[in-house]
């Protein structure tokens, strides 16, 4: 299980390897939201998303003789890059199973980080089965994207930093909005806040049509999404809450928030003009919720985790075309 | 005069108000440059550029009864925003004299920070004369953009942070490339490095046709630019090195580096895809020099200051159109 001791152990292993990302703000965003908005800029993390934390945590936690045989992961792209770079820096082999329709940049980057990329069709194939088969054949250790205690612990280091940064700003009560796919980042942050900033509460944020975690929290039972594709928020399109992550999130999180793809694009354009950071749609839903769901949030401050920035230039141009100043 | 004590005093006044910006890196950029490239992301600073440091330093250094009457500044946009926000947060009046052809975003933002904006034509009018007249009429204190010791001290806090961050990375010898207009940021950083990281050397970076500082350093006498306009790097188009800044830079800086507008646009596109930060052309010339002038730089590491990110969406789209992945 992941607990605060495991998160702090992950923080110790990550020190000097992961970036302590800044907490950004802008008076312009405060005006839109009607309260102070703080943005934890994990898009600036190595590989362009928080996933490097979990990848490094999991790879660095393996016994050396196990790690030396190599690792494997399946991912729409950000977990792929996080695990690939962590493996490369540890000097061990890495195979990544990716959907063939993942953003080009993510596939190219994963290869550039030294990983062998195996593409599959997410509408017809089961990535878990593919990953398990290759892992068995080659003796690789499978690093799951969220249902893995050391991955959750690594993502939870984001929460330790938020707790510290909020304390520096004098913020003792606030919702912490987290972009949520399988729920690993949400669970890790929720656990860290429980111990280190109990007045802060994690809340998952999802795109419309893929709000499995919000509906599961609301109903008290695990809900699946009706479809597997159809949002631009590729990084957080997962079919169902995680078996390990959901019980944590059910115990600790406030209600989920849901935004449209267009609202995510608008948040991307505002992050460009107001914060000078690059977000991908799945990394912008928490900021979108902070800006466009003010009536579902309480308090003078809200913290939004901007979880990733791996967006193709075409889609970024679209965001600026439609919502740029 | 600005010395290390004045810079450290500015750092004390800025603590809790300015952001300690991260030093970012990317293996992809290292591959292009042929050495490790570290980017000091001052685009993430409040108001989107380092200028908030100098503005805050100068406004906070005024005697309270002088500060209460208000301040005035002239600027192509970034100094304007830095002084405007510093004045607003100190609760004092602020007038900003800006060229009418400054980026729309910069003019709009300066107004949004509560300043009264006075527009002028930079081809026909003298901003110094305009500023001096209004200051005298209203009893305002003129905050010059670079030839002002407290402004240089504020910009120098960037150098204190670079010294600390380089030490954390074990970097003891490196060129620190700085986007250079009037030379205030360059001078402040050079002074901070002289005392706190003597193995690091500041080097000014300028756009082609506006390389007055590079030519002045090379010739040993102050050189003017032949033209007043004609580069997209609006933030660092100044006619001549500063009277206070140039002697500092002459004593402490290595040779200047010069890049083209197209190279600045290419650096913007690479900062988008590899660092997830938004740069304006004048804030990208140091990164462009780090990437595209490898033969003019020595050592295993180079640090580039990404000094600002206030770019209009249209020009950013152009950078992605031409140089995006």
XYZ file of C-alpha atoms in Angstrom:
650
model
C 0.000 0.000 0.000
C 0.994 3.598 -0.517
C 1.190 5.677 2.637
C 2.937 8.898 3.586
C 6.164 7.041 4.469
C 6.300 5.539 0.992
C 5.651 8.954 -0.582
C 8.424 10.539 1.466
C 10.762 7.676 0.553
C 9.953 8.349 -3.108
C 10.680 12.063 -2.545
C 14.072 11.090 -1.137
C 14.899 8.989 -4.213
C 13.605 11.709 -6.557
C 15.637 14.518 -4.949
C 18.087 15.920 -7.473
C 16.377 14.017 -10.305
C 12.860 15.468 -10.537
C 12.234 19.181 -10.735
C 10.486 20.981 -7.881
C 7.974 22.694 -10.122
C 6.779 26.230 -9.330
C 3.326 27.253 -8.183
C 2.305 29.988 -10.622
C -0.392 32.625 -10.416
C -1.862 35.507 -12.410
C -4.181 38.317 -11.431
C -5.945 37.812 -14.776
C -6.836 34.229 -13.919
C -7.959 35.296 -10.445
C -10.388 37.718 -12.087
C -11.891 34.950 -14.223
C -12.218 32.504 -11.349
C -13.371 34.967 -8.715
C -10.751 33.674 -6.300
C -6.991 33.224 -6.236
C -5.899 30.486 -8.641
C -2.554 28.733 -8.116
C -1.196 26.466 -10.817
C 1.242 23.672 -10.005
C 3.172 23.605 -13.288
C 3.993 19.912 -13.691
C 4.173 20.477 -17.449
C 7.676 21.778 -16.649
C 8.656 18.418 -15.130
C 11.180 16.308 -17.035
C 9.459 14.630 -20.041
C 6.766 17.322 -19.899
C 4.498 15.739 -17.304
C 4.295 14.543 -13.695
C 4.651 10.964 -14.931
C 8.417 11.178 -14.609
C 7.915 11.180 -10.837
C 6.074 7.871 -10.817
C 8.356 6.327 -13.406
C 11.473 7.263 -11.463
C 9.933 6.173 -8.173
C 9.023 2.731 -9.533
C 12.275 2.079 -11.418
C 14.447 3.299 -8.538
C 12.531 1.131 -6.047
C 13.251 -2.141 -7.895
C 15.934 -4.474 -6.537
C 19.046 -3.872 -8.678
C 19.100 -7.383 -10.164
C 15.435 -7.112 -11.167
C 15.880 -3.598 -12.533
C 18.844 -4.706 -14.626
C 16.625 -7.049 -16.703
C 14.563 -4.036 -17.764
C 11.070 -2.616 -17.496
C 7.944 -2.389 -19.625
C 5.007 -0.003 -19.551
C 1.825 0.681 -21.506
C 0.694 4.234 -21.890
C -0.943 6.808 -24.124
C 2.307 8.701 -23.954
C 3.156 10.506 -20.737
C 3.719 7.465 -18.534
C 5.649 6.064 -21.490
C 8.051 8.975 -21.514
C 8.371 9.055 -17.737
C 9.287 5.387 -17.511
C 11.517 5.552 -20.597
C 13.610 8.424 -19.259
C 13.805 6.884 -15.795
C 14.987 3.592 -17.317
C 17.471 5.340 -19.590
C 18.982 7.271 -16.678
C 19.228 4.018 -14.710
C 20.864 2.362 -17.726
C 18.316 -0.458 -18.094
C 16.264 -1.710 -21.093
C 12.729 -0.404 -21.595
C 9.783 -1.473 -23.787
C 6.737 0.810 -24.118
C 3.370 -0.361 -25.465
C 1.552 2.647 -26.971
C -1.685 3.178 -28.939
C -0.834 3.855 -32.563
C -2.979 6.996 -32.486
C -1.129 8.625 -29.582
C 0.219 12.121 -30.327
C 3.188 11.919 -32.682
C 5.324 13.949 -30.316
C 4.790 11.461 -27.515
C 5.700 8.456 -29.644
C 8.776 10.190 -31.054
C 9.919 11.338 -27.635
C 9.473 7.919 -26.084
C 11.730 6.471 -28.772
C 14.203 9.317 -28.262
C 14.439 8.417 -24.570
C 15.836 5.078 -25.695
C 12.755 2.887 -25.350
C 11.587 0.197 -27.791
C 8.037 1.225 -28.765
C 5.372 -1.409 -29.555
C 2.230 0.102 -31.090
C -1.308 -1.318 -30.675
C -4.910 -0.448 -31.576
C -6.761 0.735 -28.480
C -10.185 0.101 -30.025
C -9.483 -3.598 -30.699
C -6.600 -4.735 -28.475
C -6.023 -5.020 -24.724
C -2.854 -3.283 -23.698
C -2.674 -5.144 -20.376
C -2.550 -8.471 -22.192
C 0.078 -7.221 -24.632
C 2.212 -5.847 -21.811
C 1.938 -8.988 -19.727
C 2.962 -11.231 -22.646
C 6.082 -9.242 -23.561
C 7.046 -8.898 -19.896
C 6.883 -12.654 -19.424
C 8.830 -13.375 -22.593
C 11.722 -11.067 -21.747
C 11.778 -11.052 -17.945
C 10.833 -7.381 -17.816
C 9.107 -5.800 -14.828
C 5.773 -4.254 -15.726
C 5.375 -0.688 -14.443
C 1.643 -0.044 -14.430
C 0.556 3.554 -15.034
C -1.482 4.040 -11.848
C -2.428 0.824 -10.049
C 1.073 0.408 -8.636
C 2.031 1.573 -5.102
C 5.446 2.961 -6.028
C 3.980 4.891 -8.968
C 1.311 6.402 -6.721
C 4.044 7.274 -4.209
C 6.053 9.063 -6.901
C 3.049 11.073 -8.071
C 2.361 11.854 -4.419
C 5.597 13.836 -4.223
C 3.691 16.486 -6.190
C 1.380 16.686 -3.196
C 4.278 17.088 -0.753
C 5.468 20.074 -2.780
C 1.970 21.552 -2.934
C 1.708 21.246 0.858
C 4.999 23.107 1.291
C 4.212 25.762 -1.303
C 0.717 26.392 0.066
C 2.172 26.818 3.566
C 4.676 29.375 2.214
C 1.730 31.327 0.791
C -0.244 31.034 4.015
C -2.925 28.868 2.370
C -4.383 26.446 4.904
C -7.784 25.693 3.310
C -8.274 25.013 -0.393
C -9.438 22.540 -2.976
C -6.604 21.001 -4.996
C -7.924 20.165 -8.455
C -6.158 17.283 -10.175
C -6.419 16.065 -13.768
C -7.606 12.474 -13.371
C -7.327 9.450 -15.659
C -6.650 6.266 -13.730
C -6.377 8.274 -10.556
C -2.728 7.764 -9.615
C -1.823 11.437 -9.404
C -5.053 12.196 -7.563
C -4.492 9.373 -5.056
C -0.853 10.270 -4.461
C -1.658 13.930 -3.908
C -4.640 13.069 -1.694
C -2.451 10.882 0.527
C 0.278 13.512 0.788
C -2.228 16.242 1.656
C -3.951 14.059 4.243
C -0.722 13.933 6.254
C 1.013 17.203 5.392
C -1.765 19.709 4.661
C -5.037 18.357 6.055
C -6.912 21.575 5.200
C -6.276 20.953 1.505
C -8.566 18.524 -0.290
C -7.887 16.767 -3.587
C -10.649 16.720 -6.197
C -10.420 14.822 -9.495
C -11.132 16.676 -12.756
C -12.160 14.885 -15.946
C -13.417 15.589 -19.478
C -17.083 15.189 -20.357
C -17.934 11.635 -21.353
C -14.947 10.275 -19.456
C -15.999 11.200 -15.935
C -15.834 7.671 -14.564
C -14.154 8.789 -11.348
C -16.617 11.646 -10.695
C -19.573 9.313 -11.242
C -17.981 6.579 -9.164
C -17.393 8.987 -6.286
C -20.944 10.303 -6.539
C -22.569 6.872 -6.656
C -20.213 5.072 -4.278
C -19.647 2.260 -6.743
C -17.189 1.895 -9.611
C -18.601 3.248 -12.900
C -17.183 2.668 -16.388
C -17.092 5.146 -19.268
C -19.499 4.360 -22.097
C -16.810 4.892 -24.772
C -13.058 4.323 -25.080
C -12.231 7.271 -27.372
C -13.690 10.631 -28.331
C -11.963 13.285 -26.232
C -8.913 15.384 -27.103
C -7.763 14.776 -23.519
C -5.893 11.634 -24.539
C -3.694 11.607 -21.434
C -6.596 10.984 -19.070
C -8.972 8.844 -21.110
C -9.153 5.623 -19.092
C -12.054 3.190 -19.011
C -12.585 2.838 -15.270
C -11.112 4.031 -11.941
C -8.120 2.033 -10.733
C -8.549 -0.864 -8.341
C -5.897 0.552 -5.992
C -6.444 4.239 -6.642
C -10.214 4.395 -6.343
C -10.502 3.286 -2.687
C -7.915 5.934 -1.777
C -9.747 8.606 -3.744
C -13.100 7.517 -2.341
C -11.783 7.927 1.204
C -9.986 11.243 0.698
C -11.302 13.232 -2.288
C -14.018 15.817 -2.637
C -16.536 15.564 -5.488
C -15.226 15.316 -9.043
C -15.401 18.192 -11.531
C -16.150 17.799 -15.248
C -15.254 20.166 -18.116
C -15.735 20.107 -21.869
C -12.974 19.680 -24.441
C -13.578 23.290 -25.490
C -13.073 24.488 -21.943
C -9.791 22.570 -21.842
C -8.709 24.322 -25.055
C -9.663 27.680 -23.585
C -7.598 26.913 -20.478
C -4.665 26.075 -22.779
C -4.963 29.498 -24.422
C -5.159 31.251 -21.042
C -2.165 29.324 -19.701
C -0.287 30.490 -22.808
C -1.146 34.162 -22.414
C -1.249 34.450 -18.625
C 1.187 31.891 -17.244
C 3.601 31.373 -20.179
C 3.309 27.609 -19.916
C 2.340 25.014 -22.516
C -0.436 22.598 -21.545
C -1.952 19.612 -23.289
C -5.740 19.122 -23.052
C -5.529 16.362 -20.456
C -3.171 18.566 -18.439
C -5.507 21.555 -18.621
C -8.795 20.159 -17.292
C -8.001 21.038 -13.666
C -7.204 24.640 -14.610
C -10.367 24.709 -16.727
C -12.389 23.543 -13.726
C -10.762 26.182 -11.502
C -11.669 28.898 -14.021
C -15.044 27.766 -15.314
C -16.682 25.930 -12.378
C -16.409 28.619 -9.684
C -19.785 27.742 -8.186
C -18.636 24.188 -7.507
C -15.587 25.353 -5.533
C -15.428 26.994 -2.098
C -12.853 29.239 -0.476
C -10.584 32.136 -1.371
C -7.922 29.989 -3.022
C -7.917 27.070 -5.427
C -4.903 25.067 -6.536
C -4.964 23.407 -9.966
C -2.393 20.844 -11.019
C -1.324 21.454 -14.635
C -0.215 17.903 -15.129
C 1.301 17.838 -18.627
C 2.290 19.796 -21.719
C 2.924 17.230 -24.435
C 0.713 18.670 -27.145
C 1.251 18.609 -30.893
C 1.814 22.022 -32.474
C -1.309 21.635 -34.665
C -3.649 21.283 -31.714
C -1.942 24.121 -29.853
C -2.461 26.368 -32.875
C -6.126 25.374 -32.827
C -6.404 26.448 -29.197
C -4.838 29.831 -30.025
C -6.973 30.222 -33.175
C -10.160 29.688 -31.223
C -9.359 31.205 -27.847
C -6.134 33.227 -28.216
C -6.237 36.925 -27.410
C 26.287 52.289 -7.847
C 25.036 48.743 -7.909
C 27.164 46.240 -6.020
C 26.547 42.817 -4.519
C 25.225 44.322 -1.279
C 22.602 46.285 -3.186
C 21.637 43.146 -5.143
C 21.276 41.131 -1.950
C 19.238 43.925 -0.392
C 16.956 43.795 -3.433
C 16.694 40.010 -3.025
C 15.598 40.566 0.579
C 12.866 43.003 -0.480
C 11.778 40.703 -3.327
C 11.498 37.582 -1.138
C 7.911 36.375 -1.093
C 6.989 38.741 -3.936
C 9.031 37.582 -6.939
C 9.049 33.958 -8.040
C 12.238 31.908 -7.770
C 12.069 30.674 -11.350
C 13.236 27.147 -12.218
C 16.287 26.197 -14.238
C 14.930 23.881 -16.938
C 16.685 21.416 -19.200
C 15.949 18.918 -21.973
C 18.044 16.159 -23.474
C 16.695 17.210 -26.883
C 18.130 20.690 -26.531
C 21.434 19.256 -25.296
C 21.606 17.226 -28.510
C 21.161 20.342 -30.649
C 23.695 22.406 -28.724
C 26.276 19.690 -28.247
C 26.478 20.480 -24.547
C 24.119 20.670 -21.600
C 21.738 23.629 -21.943
C 20.072 25.084 -18.848
C 17.279 27.604 -19.235
C 16.474 30.119 -16.503
C 12.745 30.504 -17.127
C 12.126 34.146 -16.281
C 9.133 34.087 -18.612
C 7.384 32.481 -15.629
C 8.105 35.511 -13.461
C 5.146 37.700 -12.488
C 4.090 39.877 -15.479
C 5.792 37.362 -17.789
C 9.322 38.743 -17.634
C 12.274 39.450 -15.324
C 11.306 43.129 -15.370
C 9.083 42.644 -12.332
C 12.262 42.163 -10.291
C 13.683 45.553 -11.221
C 10.326 47.271 -10.945
C 9.712 45.891 -7.475
C 13.263 46.641 -6.392
C 13.032 50.271 -7.477
C 9.529 50.936 -6.148
C 10.222 49.237 -2.818
C 13.492 51.171 -2.380
C 11.810 54.595 -2.561
C 11.229 56.554 0.657
C 7.552 56.040 1.558
C 6.595 59.714 1.140
C 8.206 59.809 -2.322
C 6.678 56.487 -3.334
C 3.219 57.676 -2.280
C 3.237 60.406 -4.965
C 3.598 57.730 -7.614
C 5.989 56.484 -10.282
C 6.392 56.758 -14.051
C 8.237 54.572 -16.540
C 8.781 54.373 -20.297
C 9.014 50.958 -21.874
C 8.236 48.819 -24.890
C 6.135 46.716 -22.582
C 7.919 44.448 -20.134
C 9.401 47.128 -17.891
C 5.992 48.790 -18.134
C 4.235 45.752 -16.721
C 6.887 45.160 -14.074
C 6.669 48.712 -12.737
C 2.878 48.797 -13.063
C 2.349 45.642 -10.999
C 4.947 46.703 -8.426
C 3.218 50.079 -8.069
C -0.220 48.484 -7.873
C 0.876 46.102 -5.122
C 2.407 49.033 -3.240
C -0.847 50.960 -3.707
C 0.694 53.962 -5.476
C -0.171 55.741 -8.784
C 1.664 54.741 -11.948
C 1.997 56.279 -15.430
C 3.582 54.275 -18.257
C 4.839 55.828 -21.513
C 4.698 53.165 -24.260
C 5.271 53.113 -28.042
C 1.931 52.868 -29.810
C 3.200 49.892 -31.818
C 4.095 47.784 -28.776
C 2.457 44.317 -28.716
C -1.238 44.657 -27.943
C -0.955 42.188 -25.092
C 1.662 44.312 -23.367
C -0.369 47.514 -23.627
C -3.531 45.783 -22.442
C -1.754 44.121 -19.549
C -0.096 47.338 -18.417
C -3.506 48.961 -18.230
C -4.903 45.933 -16.427
C -2.198 46.318 -13.758
C -3.768 49.678 -12.966
C -1.376 52.000 -14.784
C -2.316 55.052 -16.856
C -0.798 54.394 -20.306
C 0.505 57.289 -22.458
C 1.295 56.188 -26.036
C 3.981 57.772 -28.249
C 5.577 57.258 -31.688
C 9.066 55.820 -31.263
C 10.153 56.899 -34.749
C 9.397 60.578 -34.136
C 9.271 61.244 -30.383
C 11.747 60.990 -27.504
C 10.386 58.907 -24.693
C 12.878 60.293 -22.188
C 11.612 63.817 -22.804
C 7.983 62.736 -22.532
C 8.647 60.859 -19.317
C 10.600 63.721 -17.751
C 7.856 66.220 -18.546
C 5.012 64.186 -17.023
C 7.140 63.291 -14.002
C 7.839 66.957 -13.309
C 4.186 67.959 -13.779
C 2.832 65.367 -11.353
C 5.678 64.862 -8.880
C 6.191 61.256 -10.016
C 9.475 59.405 -9.640
C 10.877 58.218 -12.960
C 11.899 54.546 -12.911
C 14.288 54.151 -15.827
C 14.330 50.737 -17.528
C 18.037 49.957 -17.094
C 20.215 52.955 -16.216
C 19.031 52.961 -12.610
C 21.004 51.281 -9.795
C 17.995 49.802 -7.976
C 16.611 48.381 -11.232
C 19.954 46.765 -12.013
C 20.031 45.383 -8.466
C 16.583 43.864 -8.897
C 17.523 42.212 -12.200
C 20.687 40.982 -10.476
C 18.614 38.795 -8.182
C 18.203 36.564 -11.240
C 21.964 36.101 -11.102
C 21.907 35.200 -7.402
C 19.417 32.438 -8.193
C 21.483 31.226 -11.150
C 24.547 31.049 -8.881
C 22.633 28.930 -6.356
C 21.014 26.696 -8.966
C 24.280 26.104 -10.816
C 25.956 25.142 -7.544
C 23.153 22.634 -6.851
C 23.878 21.062 -10.253
C 27.629 21.055 -9.641
C 28.259 23.581 -12.429
C 31.269 25.752 -11.587
C 32.320 26.917 -15.075
C 29.870 28.110 -17.731
C 28.817 30.975 -19.930
C 25.537 32.585 -18.873
C 23.827 33.954 -21.973
C 21.557 36.932 -21.349
C 19.075 38.634 -23.687
C 20.376 42.202 -23.852
C 18.645 45.483 -24.677
C 19.861 48.347 -22.511
C 21.943 45.899 -20.538
C 20.319 46.067 -17.110
C 19.672 42.341 -16.783
C 23.119 41.554 -18.156
C 24.813 43.971 -15.752
C 22.852 42.780 -12.729
C 23.572 39.131 -13.483
C 27.250 39.871 -14.198
C 27.632 41.593 -10.832
C 25.899 38.785 -8.954
C 28.023 36.135 -10.664
C 31.233 38.063 -10.022
C 30.650 37.710 -6.282
C 28.672 34.492 -5.953
C 29.781 32.276 -8.862
C 33.042 33.618 -10.267
C 33.426 30.676 -12.654
C 30.242 31.742 -14.454
C 30.527 34.530 -17.003
C 27.695 36.671 -18.363
C 27.516 37.233 -22.128
C 24.982 39.541 -23.800
C 22.869 38.179 -26.682
C 21.230 40.446 -29.259
C 19.342 40.288 -32.562
C 21.079 41.035 -35.856
C 21.099 44.740 -36.650
C 20.656 45.636 -32.976
C 23.968 44.329 -31.666
C 25.110 47.618 -30.177
C 26.375 45.989 -26.995
C 28.297 43.238 -28.829
C 29.960 45.801 -31.103
C 30.655 48.138 -28.201
C 32.297 45.320 -26.232
C 34.348 44.285 -29.263
C 35.513 47.799 -30.102
C 35.892 49.112 -26.563
C 33.818 52.197 -27.323
C 30.074 52.778 -27.237
C 28.425 51.973 -30.590
C 24.886 52.902 -31.675
C 22.508 50.849 -33.781
C 21.985 52.140 -37.322
C 18.184 51.815 -37.078
C 15.526 52.170 -34.348
C 13.094 49.518 -35.579
C 13.113 46.415 -37.759
C 13.419 43.381 -35.471
C 10.655 41.230 -34.027
C 12.655 41.282 -30.759
C 10.850 44.414 -29.575
C 11.766 43.891 -25.917
C 15.492 44.368 -26.530
C 15.617 46.917 -29.334
C 17.455 49.843 -27.729
C 19.555 52.446 -29.556
C 22.739 52.317 -27.512
C 24.229 50.581 -24.429
C 23.317 52.226 -21.128
C 25.580 54.803 -19.530
C 25.558 52.923 -16.220
C 25.190 49.387 -17.549
C 27.868 49.435 -20.227
C 30.888 50.056 -17.962
C 29.735 47.156 -15.777
C 29.279 44.890 -18.773
C 32.592 45.997 -20.275
C 34.393 45.032 -17.071
C 32.649 41.707 -16.469
C 31.117 40.207 -19.639
C 32.458 37.876 -22.272
C 31.937 38.663 -25.967
C 28.430 39.282 -27.202
C 26.493 36.803 -29.330
C 24.182 37.721 -32.208
C 21.296 35.719 -33.695
C 18.759 36.297 -36.450
C 15.054 36.882 -35.966
C 14.429 33.493 -37.579
C 16.711 31.801 -35.083
C 14.786 33.484 -32.271
C 11.526 32.107 -33.755
C 13.066 28.658 -33.987
C 14.109 28.866 -30.331
C 10.516 29.818 -29.465
C 9.255 26.673 -31.217
C 11.837 24.503 -29.430
C 11.023 26.040 -26.039
C 7.372 25.186 -26.779
C 8.000 21.557 -27.665
C 10.913 20.765 -25.348
C 10.525 22.965 -22.280
C 6.772 23.710 -22.274
C 7.394 27.420 -21.807
C 6.214 30.400 -23.870
C 8.910 32.834 -25.008
C 8.747 36.122 -26.881
C 11.431 36.803 -29.521
C 13.421 39.174 -27.326
C 13.294 36.575 -24.557
C 14.487 33.784 -26.842
C 17.711 35.190 -28.290
C 19.889 33.791 -25.486
C 18.437 30.312 -25.978
C 18.890 30.719 -29.732
C 22.547 31.600 -29.180
C 23.010 28.592 -26.870
C 21.527 26.300 -29.530
C 22.817 27.798 -32.767
C 26.224 29.334 -31.899
C 27.918 26.284 -30.318
C 31.307 27.177 -31.784
C 31.273 30.531 -30.007
C 30.708 28.930 -26.587
C 33.105 26.835 -24.502
C 32.526 24.232 -21.813
C 30.191 21.331 -21.063
C 27.345 23.511 -19.813
C 25.699 26.707 -20.962
C 23.012 28.654 -19.125
C 20.565 30.762 -21.139
C 18.249 33.275 -19.515
C 14.780 33.094 -21.101
C 13.892 36.587 -20.100
C 10.281 37.041 -21.181
C 7.180 35.457 -22.681
C 4.855 38.320 -23.592
C 4.159 37.397 -27.202
C 0.978 37.930 -29.183
C -0.793 34.734 -30.235
C -0.394 35.595 -33.948
C 3.385 35.693 -33.783
C 3.514 32.543 -31.676
C 1.431 30.740 -34.304
C 3.909 31.943 -36.915
C 6.777 30.415 -34.941
C 4.920 27.090 -34.741
C 3.908 27.251 -38.415
C 7.491 27.714 -39.514
C 9.434 25.713 -36.956
C 6.913 23.555 -35.013
C 7.356 19.789 -35.054
